[in-house]
Amino acid sequence: MRILQHVRRAAVAAAVALAVGVTAQPALAVVGSAADRSGPSFNGSVYAIAHRGDTVYVGGSFTRMTIEGRTVTRNRLAAYSGRTGELLDWAPSADDTVRALAVVPGRVYVGGDFDEINGEERSSLASIDAGDAEVGSFDHGIAGSVRTLATGHGRLYAGGTFNRVDGERRGNLAAFSLEDDELDDTWTPRPGGVVNALAVRGNRVYLGGSFPRRLSAVNATSGRDDAGFRPDAPALVHAIAVDDSGVYAALGGAGGRAAKFTTSGAQRWTRVFDGDAQAIAVLDGVAYVGGHFDRACANGDDADNGECHAGSVRRVKLAAVERDGSLSDWAPQANGVAGVRTLVVKGGSVLAGGDFTTIGGRTQRRYASFG
């Protein structure tokens, strides 16, 4: 009996020790904090990253790209192999900043501030062949700028700062048929302000921006407001990511924020930074956040006007938030004033673009891959 009691006590002690060990472990992100040294770099800002298969497409304000030890001309659009790291010949030329990319089989949709692609007139929105980089027949008059693109339900969705498309009234949102390239006359939501971010999930298109509600959803096919999603976003939304468990938003305001909401809009968690969160992506339930912040509040949303009540920790331009809302130890430490502008998940990697020139004190010019 004494032996049995001793064994039981030892088992209990081991279980307790194991439990304590698990809870004591630091929260760790899915990817490492060291950037891939073989990726490309750029001489100007990176605003958009998209991929299909092994090919990674990059858009921004750059005019040169350095890869595999050589520098080549790339006027605001470029592509490389995410598998081998090789430069690809795809090199269309935009005459002004590219702010958004969306890829479907055979085509790359491009949005931004440009008036021409490859010398052909295209007003802020264009379709480019994914192989030979020829400009497609897709041609619409956008009265303003396109800041975000998304695809789904046979449509290309565009958001930004425009009020008309082909002379027809639009409230900073529009949809186009992927089959015949025509403007969708029936999809006409009007959020009431600038749209910075779009994400498609299920039968919803999620919208983020500086309109009155800041974060909302509309029906993907009808464009009608979705009353089932009613989050309380405290500041303008710069970026959105979605997964099966909810909606993630990168926000500005007095001290930037990253937040997660359920699909009905209930808040799951909030993390506060000392500068805007401008980009967000989710991989295996971990939210990766980029922006122009330098520190994160130690205790989640325990802050007023960006001032942390319980102190802060160093997270320069990049941070990660675990599934339970706790701040991860992931801290690559980028630099720059504007910092990180975009984050994208590709397979098991997180791709970052922006204005940074170093990560962890090592040269990494405006593009990085964490795997």
CSV table of C-alpha atoms in Angstrom, one decimal, residues 119-252:
chain,number,residue,atom,x,y,z
A,119,GLY,CA,2.5,52.5,-71.8
A,120,GLU,CA,-1.2,51.7,-72.2
A,121,GLU,CA,-3.7,53.8,-70.5
A,122,ARG,CA,-5.2,52.1,-67.4
A,123,SER,CA,-6.8,54.2,-64.7
A,124,SER,CA,-5.8,52.9,-61.3
A,125,LEU,CA,-6.9,49.3,-62.2
A,126,ALA,CA,-5.5,46.8,-64.7
A,127,SER,CA,-5.3,43.1,-65.6
A,128,ILE,CA,-1.9,41.8,-66.6
A,129,ASP,CA,-1.1,38.4,-68.1
A,130,ALA,CA,0.6,36.2,-65.4
A,131,GLY,CA,2.9,34.7,-68.0
A,132,ASP,CA,4.0,37.3,-70.6
A,133,ALA,CA,3.1,40.4,-68.6
A,134,GLU,CA,1.0,41.8,-71.4
A,135,VAL,CA,-1.8,44.2,-70.4
A,136,GLY,CA,-5.2,42.7,-70.8
A,137,SER,CA,-8.4,44.1,-72.3
A,138,PHE,CA,-9.8,44.8,-68.8
A,139,ASP,CA,-10.2,48.6,-68.9
A,140,HIS,CA,-12.3,50.7,-66.6
A,141,GLY,CA,-12.3,54.4,-65.8
A,142,ILE,CA,-11.7,54.8,-62.0
A,143,ALA,CA,-12.3,58.3,-60.6
A,144,GLY,CA,-9.8,58.0,-57.8
A,145,SER,CA,-7.3,55.5,-56.4
A,146,VAL,CA,-7.6,51.7,-55.8
A,147,ARG,CA,-6.1,50.7,-52.4
A,148,THR,CA,-7.3,47.1,-52.0
A,149,LEU,CA,-8.3,44.1,-54.2
A,150,ALA,CA,-9.9,40.7,-53.4
A,151,THR,CA,-11.4,37.9,-55.5
A,152,GLY,CA,-14.3,35.4,-54.9
A,153,HIS,CA,-17.7,34.4,-56.2
A,154,GLY,CA,-16.6,35.0,-59.8
A,155,ARG,CA,-15.8,38.6,-59.0
A,156,LEU,CA,-12.9,41.0,-58.6
A,157,TYR,CA,-13.7,43.4,-55.7
A,158,ALA,CA,-12.0,46.7,-55.5
A,159,GLY,CA,-11.9,49.3,-52.7
A,160,GLY,CA,-10.2,52.7,-52.3
A,161,THR,CA,-10.9,56.4,-52.7
A,162,PHE,CA,-13.0,56.5,-55.9
A,163,ASN,CA,-16.5,57.8,-56.4
A,164,ARG,CA,-17.2,56.7,-59.9
A,165,VAL,CA,-16.4,53.8,-62.2
A,166,ASP,CA,-17.0,54.1,-66.0
A,167,GLY,CA,-19.0,57.2,-65.1
A,168,GLU,CA,-21.4,55.3,-62.8
A,169,ARG,CA,-21.6,56.2,-59.2
A,170,ARG,CA,-19.7,54.1,-56.7
A,171,GLY,CA,-19.0,54.6,-53.0
A,172,ASN,CA,-15.3,53.6,-52.9
A,173,LEU,CA,-16.3,50.0,-53.7
A,174,ALA,CA,-16.9,48.1,-56.9
A,175,ALA,CA,-17.1,44.6,-58.3
A,176,PHE,CA,-16.2,43.2,-61.7
A,177,SER,CA,-17.0,39.9,-63.4
A,178,LEU,CA,-14.0,37.6,-63.7
A,179,GLU,CA,-15.7,36.0,-66.7
A,180,ASP,CA,-16.3,38.9,-69.0
A,181,ASP,CA,-14.5,41.8,-67.2
A,182,GLU,CA,-17.7,43.8,-66.9
A,183,LEU,CA,-18.6,46.2,-64.0
A,184,ASP,CA,-21.2,44.5,-61.8
A,185,ASP,CA,-24.2,46.9,-61.9
A,186,THR,CA,-26.0,45.1,-59.1
A,187,TRP,CA,-23.2,45.2,-56.5
A,188,THR,CA,-23.3,48.7,-55.1
A,189,PRO,CA,-22.6,49.0,-51.4
A,190,ARG,CA,-21.8,52.5,-50.1
A,191,PRO,CA,-20.0,52.3,-46.7
A,192,GLY,CA,-19.7,56.1,-46.5
A,193,GLY,CA,-15.9,56.6,-46.6
A,194,VAL,CA,-12.5,55.3,-47.7
A,195,VAL,CA,-12.0,51.5,-48.0
A,196,ASN,CA,-8.5,50.4,-47.1
A,197,ALA,CA,-9.0,46.6,-46.9
A,198,LEU,CA,-11.1,43.8,-48.3
A,199,ALA,CA,-11.3,40.1,-47.4
A,200,VAL,CA,-13.6,37.5,-48.8
A,201,ARG,CA,-14.8,34.5,-46.6
A,202,GLY,CA,-17.8,32.4,-47.2
A,203,ASN,CA,-20.7,34.6,-48.5
A,204,ARG,CA,-19.2,37.8,-47.0
A,205,VAL,CA,-16.9,40.5,-48.2
A,206,TYR,CA,-15.4,42.2,-45.1
A,207,LEU,CA,-14.6,45.9,-45.4
A,208,GLY,CA,-12.1,48.0,-43.4
A,209,GLY,CA,-11.4,51.7,-43.6
A,210,SER,CA,-12.2,55.1,-42.4
A,211,PHE,CA,-15.9,55.0,-43.0
A,212,PRO,CA,-18.3,55.5,-40.0
A,213,ARG,CA,-18.4,51.9,-38.9
A,214,ARG,CA,-14.7,51.2,-39.8
A,215,LEU,CA,-15.2,47.5,-40.0
A,216,SER,CA,-18.3,45.8,-41.6
A,217,ALA,CA,-19.4,43.1,-44.0
A,218,VAL,CA,-21.6,42.9,-47.0
A,219,ASN,CA,-23.1,40.1,-49.0
A,220,ALA,CA,-20.6,38.8,-51.6
A,221,THR,CA,-23.2,38.5,-54.3
A,222,SER,CA,-25.9,41.1,-53.6
A,223,GLY,CA,-23.8,43.8,-51.9
A,224,ARG,CA,-26.3,44.2,-49.1
A,225,ASP,CA,-25.2,45.1,-45.6
A,226,ASP,CA,-24.7,42.0,-43.4
A,227,ALA,CA,-26.4,42.7,-40.1
A,228,GLY,CA,-24.9,39.5,-38.6
A,229,PHE,CA,-21.5,41.2,-38.3
A,230,ARG,CA,-21.5,44.2,-35.9
A,231,PRO,CA,-18.0,44.8,-34.4
A,232,ASP,CA,-17.0,47.9,-32.4
A,233,ALA,CA,-13.8,49.0,-34.1
A,234,PRO,CA,-12.4,52.0,-32.1
A,235,ALA,CA,-10.4,53.5,-35.0
A,236,LEU,CA,-9.8,53.4,-38.7
A,237,VAL,CA,-8.9,50.0,-40.1
A,238,HIS,CA,-5.8,49.6,-42.3
A,239,ALA,CA,-5.9,45.9,-43.0
A,240,ILE,CA,-8.0,42.7,-42.5
A,241,ALA,CA,-7.3,39.0,-42.3
A,242,VAL,CA,-9.8,36.2,-41.8
A,243,ASP,CA,-9.8,32.5,-40.8
A,244,ASP,CA,-12.4,30.0,-39.7
A,245,SER,CA,-12.4,31.4,-36.1
A,246,GLY,CA,-12.9,35.1,-36.9
A,247,VAL,CA,-11.8,38.4,-38.3
A,248,TYR,CA,-8.5,40.1,-37.5
A,249,ALA,CA,-8.0,43.9,-38.0
A,250,ALA,CA,-5.0,46.2,-37.9
A,251,LEU,CA,-6.1,49.6,-36.7
A,252,GLY,CA,-4.7,53.2,-36.3
